[in-house]
PDB file of C-alpha atoms in Angstrom:
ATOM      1  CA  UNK A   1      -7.740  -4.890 -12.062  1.00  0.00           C
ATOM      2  CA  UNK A   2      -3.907  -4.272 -12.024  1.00  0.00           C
ATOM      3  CA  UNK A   3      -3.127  -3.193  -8.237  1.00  0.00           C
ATOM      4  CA  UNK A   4      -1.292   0.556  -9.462  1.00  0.00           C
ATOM      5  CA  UNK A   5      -2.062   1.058 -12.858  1.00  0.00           C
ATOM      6  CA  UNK A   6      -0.888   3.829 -15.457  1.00  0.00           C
ATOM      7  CA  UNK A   7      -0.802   4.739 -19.400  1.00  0.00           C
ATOM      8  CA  UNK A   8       1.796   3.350 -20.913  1.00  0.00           C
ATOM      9  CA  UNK A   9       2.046   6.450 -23.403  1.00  0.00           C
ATOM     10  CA  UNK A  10       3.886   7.659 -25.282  1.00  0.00           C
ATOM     11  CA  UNK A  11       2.558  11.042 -23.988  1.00  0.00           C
ATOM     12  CA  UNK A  12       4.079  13.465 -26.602  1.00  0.00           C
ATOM     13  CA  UNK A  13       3.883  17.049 -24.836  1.00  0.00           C
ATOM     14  CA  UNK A  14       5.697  20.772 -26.577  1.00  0.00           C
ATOM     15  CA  UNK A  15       8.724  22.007 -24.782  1.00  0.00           C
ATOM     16  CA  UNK A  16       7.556  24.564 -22.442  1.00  0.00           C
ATOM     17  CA  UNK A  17       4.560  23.065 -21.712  1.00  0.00           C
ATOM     18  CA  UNK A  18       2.964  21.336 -18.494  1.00  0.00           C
ATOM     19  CA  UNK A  19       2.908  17.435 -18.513  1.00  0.00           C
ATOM     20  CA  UNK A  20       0.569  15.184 -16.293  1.00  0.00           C
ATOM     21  CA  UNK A  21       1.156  11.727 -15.590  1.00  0.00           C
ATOM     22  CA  UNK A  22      -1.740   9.981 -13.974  1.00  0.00           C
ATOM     23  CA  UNK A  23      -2.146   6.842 -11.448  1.00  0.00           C
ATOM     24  CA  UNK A  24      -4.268   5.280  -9.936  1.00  0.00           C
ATOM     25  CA  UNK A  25      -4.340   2.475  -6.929  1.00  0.00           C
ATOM     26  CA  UNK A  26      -6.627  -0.342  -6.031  1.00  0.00           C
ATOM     27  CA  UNK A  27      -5.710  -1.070  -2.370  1.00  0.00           C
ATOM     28  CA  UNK A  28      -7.432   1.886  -0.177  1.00  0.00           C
ATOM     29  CA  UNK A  29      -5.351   0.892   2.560  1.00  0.00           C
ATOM     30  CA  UNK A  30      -2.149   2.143   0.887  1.00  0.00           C
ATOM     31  CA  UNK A  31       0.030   4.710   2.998  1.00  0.00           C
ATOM     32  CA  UNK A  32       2.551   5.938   0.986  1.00  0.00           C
ATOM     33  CA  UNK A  33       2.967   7.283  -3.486  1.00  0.00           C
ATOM     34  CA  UNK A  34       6.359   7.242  -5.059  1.00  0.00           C
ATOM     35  CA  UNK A  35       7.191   8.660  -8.145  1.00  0.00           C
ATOM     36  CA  UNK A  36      10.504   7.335 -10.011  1.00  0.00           C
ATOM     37  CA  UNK A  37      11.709   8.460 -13.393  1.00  0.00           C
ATOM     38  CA  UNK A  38      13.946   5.813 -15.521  1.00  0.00           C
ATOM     39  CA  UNK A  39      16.038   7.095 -18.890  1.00  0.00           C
ATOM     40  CA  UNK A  40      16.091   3.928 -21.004  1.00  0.00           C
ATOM     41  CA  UNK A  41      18.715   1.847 -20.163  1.00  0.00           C
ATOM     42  CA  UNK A  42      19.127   3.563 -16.751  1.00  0.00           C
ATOM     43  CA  UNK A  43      18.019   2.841 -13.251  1.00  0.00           C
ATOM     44  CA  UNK A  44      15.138   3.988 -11.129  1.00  0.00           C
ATOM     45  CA  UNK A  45      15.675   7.266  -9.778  1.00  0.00           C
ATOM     46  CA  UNK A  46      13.296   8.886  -7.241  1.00  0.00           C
ATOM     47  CA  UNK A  47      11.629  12.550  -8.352  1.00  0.00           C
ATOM     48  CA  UNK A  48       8.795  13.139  -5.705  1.00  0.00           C
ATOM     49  CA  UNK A  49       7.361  10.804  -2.960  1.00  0.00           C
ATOM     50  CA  UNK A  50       4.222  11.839  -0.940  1.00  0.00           C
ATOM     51  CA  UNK A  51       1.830  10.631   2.055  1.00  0.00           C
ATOM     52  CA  UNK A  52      -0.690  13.227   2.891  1.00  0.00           C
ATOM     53  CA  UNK A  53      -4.174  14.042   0.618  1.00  0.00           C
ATOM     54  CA  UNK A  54      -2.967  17.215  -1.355  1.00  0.00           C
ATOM     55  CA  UNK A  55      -0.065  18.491  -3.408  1.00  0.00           C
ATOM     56  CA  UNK A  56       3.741  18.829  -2.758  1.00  0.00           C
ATOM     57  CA  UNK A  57       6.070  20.618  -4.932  1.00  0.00           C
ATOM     58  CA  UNK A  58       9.482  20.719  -5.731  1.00  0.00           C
ATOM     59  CA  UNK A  59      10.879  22.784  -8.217  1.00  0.00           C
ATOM     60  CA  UNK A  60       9.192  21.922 -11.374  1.00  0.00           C
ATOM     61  CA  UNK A  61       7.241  18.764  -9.892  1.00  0.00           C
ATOM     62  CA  UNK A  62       4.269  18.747  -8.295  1.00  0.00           C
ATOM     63  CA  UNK A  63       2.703  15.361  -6.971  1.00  0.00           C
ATOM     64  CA  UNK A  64      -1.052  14.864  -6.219  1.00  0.00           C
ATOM     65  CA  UNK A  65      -2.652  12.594  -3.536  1.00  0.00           C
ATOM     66  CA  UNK A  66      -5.919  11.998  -3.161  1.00  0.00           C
ATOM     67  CA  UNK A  67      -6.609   8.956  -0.952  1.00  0.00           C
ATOM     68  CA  UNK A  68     -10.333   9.481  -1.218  1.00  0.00           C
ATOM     69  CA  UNK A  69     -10.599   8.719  -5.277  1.00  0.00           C
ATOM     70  CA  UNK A  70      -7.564   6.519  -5.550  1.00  0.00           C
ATOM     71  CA  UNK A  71      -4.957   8.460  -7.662  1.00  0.00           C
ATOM     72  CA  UNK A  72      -1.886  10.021  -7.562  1.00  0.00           C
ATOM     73  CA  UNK A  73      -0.265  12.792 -10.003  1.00  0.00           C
ATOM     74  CA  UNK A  74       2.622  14.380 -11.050  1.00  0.00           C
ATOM     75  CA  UNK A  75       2.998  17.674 -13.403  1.00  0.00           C
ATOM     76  CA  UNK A  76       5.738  18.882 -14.700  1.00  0.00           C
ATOM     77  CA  UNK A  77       6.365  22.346 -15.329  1.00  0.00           C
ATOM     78  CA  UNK A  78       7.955  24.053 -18.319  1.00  0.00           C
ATOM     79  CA  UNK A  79       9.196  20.671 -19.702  1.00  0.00           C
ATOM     80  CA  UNK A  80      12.403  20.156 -21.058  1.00  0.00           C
ATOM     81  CA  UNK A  81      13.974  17.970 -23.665  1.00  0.00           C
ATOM     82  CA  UNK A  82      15.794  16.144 -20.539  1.00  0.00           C
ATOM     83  CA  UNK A  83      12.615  15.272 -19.008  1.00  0.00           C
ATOM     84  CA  UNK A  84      11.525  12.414 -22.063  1.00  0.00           C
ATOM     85  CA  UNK A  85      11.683   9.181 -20.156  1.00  0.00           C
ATOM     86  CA  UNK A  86       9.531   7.058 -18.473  1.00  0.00           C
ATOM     87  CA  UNK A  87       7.925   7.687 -15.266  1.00  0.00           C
ATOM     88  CA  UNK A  88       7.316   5.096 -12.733  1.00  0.00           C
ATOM     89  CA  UNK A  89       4.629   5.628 -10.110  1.00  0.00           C
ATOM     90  CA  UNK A  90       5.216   3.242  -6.834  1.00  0.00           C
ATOM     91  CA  UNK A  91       2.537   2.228  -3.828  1.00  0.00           C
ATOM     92  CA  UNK A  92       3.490   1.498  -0.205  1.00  0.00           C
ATOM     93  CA  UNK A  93       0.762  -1.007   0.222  1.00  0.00           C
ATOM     94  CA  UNK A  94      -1.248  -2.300   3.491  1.00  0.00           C
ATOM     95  CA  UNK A  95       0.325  -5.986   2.265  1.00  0.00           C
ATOM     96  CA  UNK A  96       3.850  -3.926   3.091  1.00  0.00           C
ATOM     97  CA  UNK A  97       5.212  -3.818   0.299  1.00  0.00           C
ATOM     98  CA  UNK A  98       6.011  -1.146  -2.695  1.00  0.00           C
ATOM     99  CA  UNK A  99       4.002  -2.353  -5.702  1.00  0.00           C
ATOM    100  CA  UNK A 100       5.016  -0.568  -9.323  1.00  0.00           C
ATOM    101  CA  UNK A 101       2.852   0.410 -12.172  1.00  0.00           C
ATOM    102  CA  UNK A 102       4.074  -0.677 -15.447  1.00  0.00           C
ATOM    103  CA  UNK A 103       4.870   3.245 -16.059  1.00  0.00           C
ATOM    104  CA  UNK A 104       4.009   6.055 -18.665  1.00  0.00           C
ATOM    105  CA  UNK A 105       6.612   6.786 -21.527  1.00  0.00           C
ATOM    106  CA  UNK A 106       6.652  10.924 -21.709  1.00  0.00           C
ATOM    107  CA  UNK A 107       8.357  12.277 -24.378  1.00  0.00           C
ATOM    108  CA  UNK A 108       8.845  16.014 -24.826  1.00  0.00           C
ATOM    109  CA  UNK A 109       9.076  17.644 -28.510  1.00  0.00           C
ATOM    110  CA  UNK A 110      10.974  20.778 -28.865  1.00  0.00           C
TER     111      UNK A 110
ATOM    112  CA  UNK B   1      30.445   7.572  -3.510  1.00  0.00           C
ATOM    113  CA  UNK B   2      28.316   4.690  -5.142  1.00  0.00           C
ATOM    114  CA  UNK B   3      25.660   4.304  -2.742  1.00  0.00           C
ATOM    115  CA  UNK B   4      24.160   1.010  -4.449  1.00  0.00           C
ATOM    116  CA  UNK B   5      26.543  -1.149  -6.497  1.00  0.00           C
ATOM    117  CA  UNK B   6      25.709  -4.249  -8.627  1.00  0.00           C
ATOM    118  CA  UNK B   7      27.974  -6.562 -10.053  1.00  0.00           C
ATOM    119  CA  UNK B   8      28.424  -7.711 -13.011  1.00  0.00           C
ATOM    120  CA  UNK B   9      26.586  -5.119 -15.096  1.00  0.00           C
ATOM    121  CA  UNK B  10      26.386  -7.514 -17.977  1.00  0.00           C
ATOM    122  CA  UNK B  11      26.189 -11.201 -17.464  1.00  0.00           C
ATOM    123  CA  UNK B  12      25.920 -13.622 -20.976  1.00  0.00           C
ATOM    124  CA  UNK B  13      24.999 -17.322 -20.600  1.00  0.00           C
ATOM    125  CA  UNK B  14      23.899 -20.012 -21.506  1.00  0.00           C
ATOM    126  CA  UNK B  15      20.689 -22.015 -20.260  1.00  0.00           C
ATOM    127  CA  UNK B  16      21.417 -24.391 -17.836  1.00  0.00           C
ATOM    128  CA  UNK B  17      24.231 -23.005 -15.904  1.00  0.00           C
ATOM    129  CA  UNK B  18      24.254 -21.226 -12.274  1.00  0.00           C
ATOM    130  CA  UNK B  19      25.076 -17.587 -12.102  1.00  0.00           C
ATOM    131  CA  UNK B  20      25.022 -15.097  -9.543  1.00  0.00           C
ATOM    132  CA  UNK B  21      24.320 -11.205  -9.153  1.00  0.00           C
ATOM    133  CA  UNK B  22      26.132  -9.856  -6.404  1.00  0.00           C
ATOM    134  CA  UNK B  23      24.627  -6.449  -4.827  1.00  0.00           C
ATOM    135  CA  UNK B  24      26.519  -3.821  -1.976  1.00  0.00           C
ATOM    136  CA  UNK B  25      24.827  -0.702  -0.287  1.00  0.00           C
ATOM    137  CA  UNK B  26      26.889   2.010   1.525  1.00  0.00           C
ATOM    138  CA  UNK B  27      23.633   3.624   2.508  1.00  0.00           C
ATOM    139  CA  UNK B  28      23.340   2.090   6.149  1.00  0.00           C
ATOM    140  CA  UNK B  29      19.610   1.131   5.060  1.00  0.00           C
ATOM    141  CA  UNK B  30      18.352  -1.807   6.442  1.00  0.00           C
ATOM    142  CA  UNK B  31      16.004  -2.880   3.942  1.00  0.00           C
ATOM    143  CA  UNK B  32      17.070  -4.339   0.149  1.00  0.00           C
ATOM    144  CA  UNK B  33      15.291  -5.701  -2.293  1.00  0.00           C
ATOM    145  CA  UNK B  34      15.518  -8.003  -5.601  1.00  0.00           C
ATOM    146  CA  UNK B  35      14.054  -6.295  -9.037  1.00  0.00           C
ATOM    147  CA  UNK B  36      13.542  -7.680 -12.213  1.00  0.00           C
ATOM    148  CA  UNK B  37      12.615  -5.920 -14.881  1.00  0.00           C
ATOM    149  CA  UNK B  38      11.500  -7.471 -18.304  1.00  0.00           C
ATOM    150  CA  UNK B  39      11.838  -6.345 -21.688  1.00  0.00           C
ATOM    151  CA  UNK B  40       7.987  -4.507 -21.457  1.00  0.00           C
ATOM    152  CA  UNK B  41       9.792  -2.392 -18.805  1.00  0.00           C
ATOM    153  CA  UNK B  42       7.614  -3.699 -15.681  1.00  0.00           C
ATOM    154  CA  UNK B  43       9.274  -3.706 -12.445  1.00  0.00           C
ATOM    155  CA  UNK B  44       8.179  -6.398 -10.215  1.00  0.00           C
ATOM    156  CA  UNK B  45       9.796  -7.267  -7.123  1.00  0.00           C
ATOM    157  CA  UNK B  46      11.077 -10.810  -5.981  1.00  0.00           C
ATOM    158  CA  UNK B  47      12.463 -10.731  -2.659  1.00  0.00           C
ATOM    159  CA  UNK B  48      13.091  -8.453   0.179  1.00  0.00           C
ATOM    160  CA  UNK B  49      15.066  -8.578   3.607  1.00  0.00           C
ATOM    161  CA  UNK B  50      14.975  -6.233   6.436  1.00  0.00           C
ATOM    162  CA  UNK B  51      18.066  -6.853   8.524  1.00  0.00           C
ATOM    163  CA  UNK B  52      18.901  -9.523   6.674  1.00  0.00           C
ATOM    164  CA  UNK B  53      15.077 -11.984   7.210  1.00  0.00           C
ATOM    165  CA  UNK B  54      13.347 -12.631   4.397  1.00  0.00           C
ATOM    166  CA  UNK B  55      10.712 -10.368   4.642  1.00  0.00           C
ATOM    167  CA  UNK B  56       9.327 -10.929   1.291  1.00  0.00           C
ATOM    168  CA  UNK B  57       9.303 -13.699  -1.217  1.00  0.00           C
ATOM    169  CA  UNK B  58       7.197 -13.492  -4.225  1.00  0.00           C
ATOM    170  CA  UNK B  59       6.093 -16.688  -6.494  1.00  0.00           C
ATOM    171  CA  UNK B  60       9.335 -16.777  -7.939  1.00  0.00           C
ATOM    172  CA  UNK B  61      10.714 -19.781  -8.967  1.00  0.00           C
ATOM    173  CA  UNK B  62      12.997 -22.058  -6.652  1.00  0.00           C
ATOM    174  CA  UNK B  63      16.019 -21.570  -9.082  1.00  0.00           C
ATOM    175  CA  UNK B  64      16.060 -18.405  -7.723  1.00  0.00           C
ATOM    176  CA  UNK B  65      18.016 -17.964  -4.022  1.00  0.00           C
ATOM    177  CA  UNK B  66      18.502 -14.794  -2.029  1.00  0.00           C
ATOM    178  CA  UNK B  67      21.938 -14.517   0.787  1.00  0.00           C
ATOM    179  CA  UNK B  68      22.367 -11.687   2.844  1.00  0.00           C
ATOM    180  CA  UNK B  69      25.194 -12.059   4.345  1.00  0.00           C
ATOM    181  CA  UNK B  70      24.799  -8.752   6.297  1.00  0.00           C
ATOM    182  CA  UNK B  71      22.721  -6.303   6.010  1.00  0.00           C
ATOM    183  CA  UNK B  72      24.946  -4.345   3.915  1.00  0.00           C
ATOM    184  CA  UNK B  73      24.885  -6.980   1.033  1.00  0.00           C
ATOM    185  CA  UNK B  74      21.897  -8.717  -0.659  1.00  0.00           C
ATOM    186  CA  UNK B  75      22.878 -11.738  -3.588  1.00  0.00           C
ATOM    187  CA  UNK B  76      20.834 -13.570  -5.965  1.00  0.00           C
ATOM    188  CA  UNK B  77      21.815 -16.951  -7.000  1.00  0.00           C
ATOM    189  CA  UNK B  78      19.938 -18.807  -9.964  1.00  0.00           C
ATOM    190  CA  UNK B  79      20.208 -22.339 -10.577  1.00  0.00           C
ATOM    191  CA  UNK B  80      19.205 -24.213 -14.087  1.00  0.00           C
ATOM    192  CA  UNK B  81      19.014 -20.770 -15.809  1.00  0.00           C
ATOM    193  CA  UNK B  82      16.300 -20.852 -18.359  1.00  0.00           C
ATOM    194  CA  UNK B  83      15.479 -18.107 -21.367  1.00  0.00           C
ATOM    195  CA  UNK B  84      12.904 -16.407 -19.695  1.00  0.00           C
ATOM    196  CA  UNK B  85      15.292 -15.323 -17.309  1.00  0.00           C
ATOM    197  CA  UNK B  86      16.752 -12.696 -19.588  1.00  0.00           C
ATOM    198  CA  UNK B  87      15.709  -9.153 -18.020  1.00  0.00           C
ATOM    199  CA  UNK B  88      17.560  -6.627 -16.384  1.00  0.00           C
ATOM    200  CA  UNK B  89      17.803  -7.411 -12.437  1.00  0.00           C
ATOM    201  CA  UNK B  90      18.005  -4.301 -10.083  1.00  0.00           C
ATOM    202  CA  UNK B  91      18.976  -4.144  -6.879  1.00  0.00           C
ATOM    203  CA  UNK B  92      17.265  -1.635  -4.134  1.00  0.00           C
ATOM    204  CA  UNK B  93      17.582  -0.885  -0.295  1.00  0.00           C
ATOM    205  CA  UNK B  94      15.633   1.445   1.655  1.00  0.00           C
ATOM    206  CA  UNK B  95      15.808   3.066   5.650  1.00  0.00           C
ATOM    207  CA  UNK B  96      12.400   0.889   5.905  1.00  0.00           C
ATOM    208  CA  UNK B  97      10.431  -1.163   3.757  1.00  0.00           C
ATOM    209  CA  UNK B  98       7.839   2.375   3.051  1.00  0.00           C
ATOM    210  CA  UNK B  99      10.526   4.521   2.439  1.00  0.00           C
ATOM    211  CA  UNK B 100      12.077   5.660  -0.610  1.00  0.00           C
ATOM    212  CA  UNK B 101      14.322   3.085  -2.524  1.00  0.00           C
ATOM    213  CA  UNK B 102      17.117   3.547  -3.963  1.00  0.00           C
ATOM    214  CA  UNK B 103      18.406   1.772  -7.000  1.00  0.00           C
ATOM    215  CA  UNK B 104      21.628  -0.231  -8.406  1.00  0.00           C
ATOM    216  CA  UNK B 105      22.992   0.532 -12.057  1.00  0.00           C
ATOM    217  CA  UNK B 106      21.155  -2.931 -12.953  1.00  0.00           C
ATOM    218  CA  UNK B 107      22.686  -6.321 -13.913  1.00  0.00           C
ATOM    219  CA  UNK B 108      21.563  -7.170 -18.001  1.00  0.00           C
ATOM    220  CA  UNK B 109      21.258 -10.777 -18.144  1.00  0.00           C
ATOM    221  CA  UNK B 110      21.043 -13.065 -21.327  1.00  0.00           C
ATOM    222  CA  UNK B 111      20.188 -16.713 -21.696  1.00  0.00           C
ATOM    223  CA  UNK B 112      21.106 -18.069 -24.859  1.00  0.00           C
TER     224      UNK B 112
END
């Protein structure tokens, strides 16, 4: 079992519409969720990070925690063209160290 | 302002040789961190240093040397470069090794 795992995608969602990107974690011991968006042939760039069981919004993102079954979310709101990339979620885990997933490719159709 | 800077962006070679990847932060972080990223787009991390220890050192190959000189600067040396070295290397530094990172433009390399 890969230690942060997501779908690799493409996940094809209308203009407009909400998108959800999904992760989940093996390590139960893990303190803090990251999530990074990267254009193609761009860097890492941080969108949300959270710590506590719950949700967090900002603007159009909103990130899930829940500790208890292992996953963390993001949504999107009212998705734009701008938004196609893919999205990286990150782990803080009780080893120390961030771990990535292998990230989910969204791409947004007008 | 470029708070993490990576240089060069583009590095060509050929097997064999010894390059390096040099890598600045103006962020006043203490923590920075070696990337590589292959061509499947996973991001795996190879070394970090808090404060300029080794803090972490993943099974990457010996060719493969970290200096931080200072805290502000974090290079990667690799010795005997081999094809399966071609990725794109980011650099990262963080306030603490469970904060948020942030991320250098990337370094492409090639072995030919």
């Amino acid at each position: 079992q890969k230690e942060v795992e997501q779908n690799s995608g493409p996940l094809s969602v209308p203009e407009g519409a909400i998108a959800s990107l999904n992760c989940t974690y093996s390590d139960r011991g893990s303190q803090s969720f990251f999530w990074y968006r990267q254009y193609s042939g761009k860097s890492p760039e941080l969108i949300m990070f959270i710590y506590s069981n719950g949700d967090k919004e900002d603007g159009r993102f909103t990130a899930q925690l829940n500790k208890a079954s292992q996953y963390v979310s993001l949504l999107i709101r009212d998705s734009q063209p701008s938004d196609s990339a893919t999205y990286l979620c990150a782990v803080y885990s009780s080893a120390s160290k961030i771990i990535f997933g292998s990230g989910t490719r969204l791409s947004i159709r007008p | 302002d470029t708070a993490v800077s990576q240089t060069p962006k583009y590095l060509v070679t050929q097997m064999g040789n010894d390059k390096s990847i040099k890598c600045e932060q103006n962020l006043g972080h203490d923590t920075m961190y070696w990337y590589k990223q292959d061509s499947k787009k996973f991001l795996k991390i190879m070394f970090s240093y808090n404060n300029k220890e080794l803090i972490i050192n993943e099974t990457v190959p010996n060719r493969f040397s970290p200096k931080s000189p200072d805290k502000a600067h974090l290079n990667l040396h690799i010795n005997s470069l081999e094809l399966g070295d071609s990725a794109v290397y980011f650099c990262a530094s963080s306030v603490t090794d469970y904060n948020e990172q942030f991320f250098g433009p990337g370094t492409r390399l090639t072995v030919l």
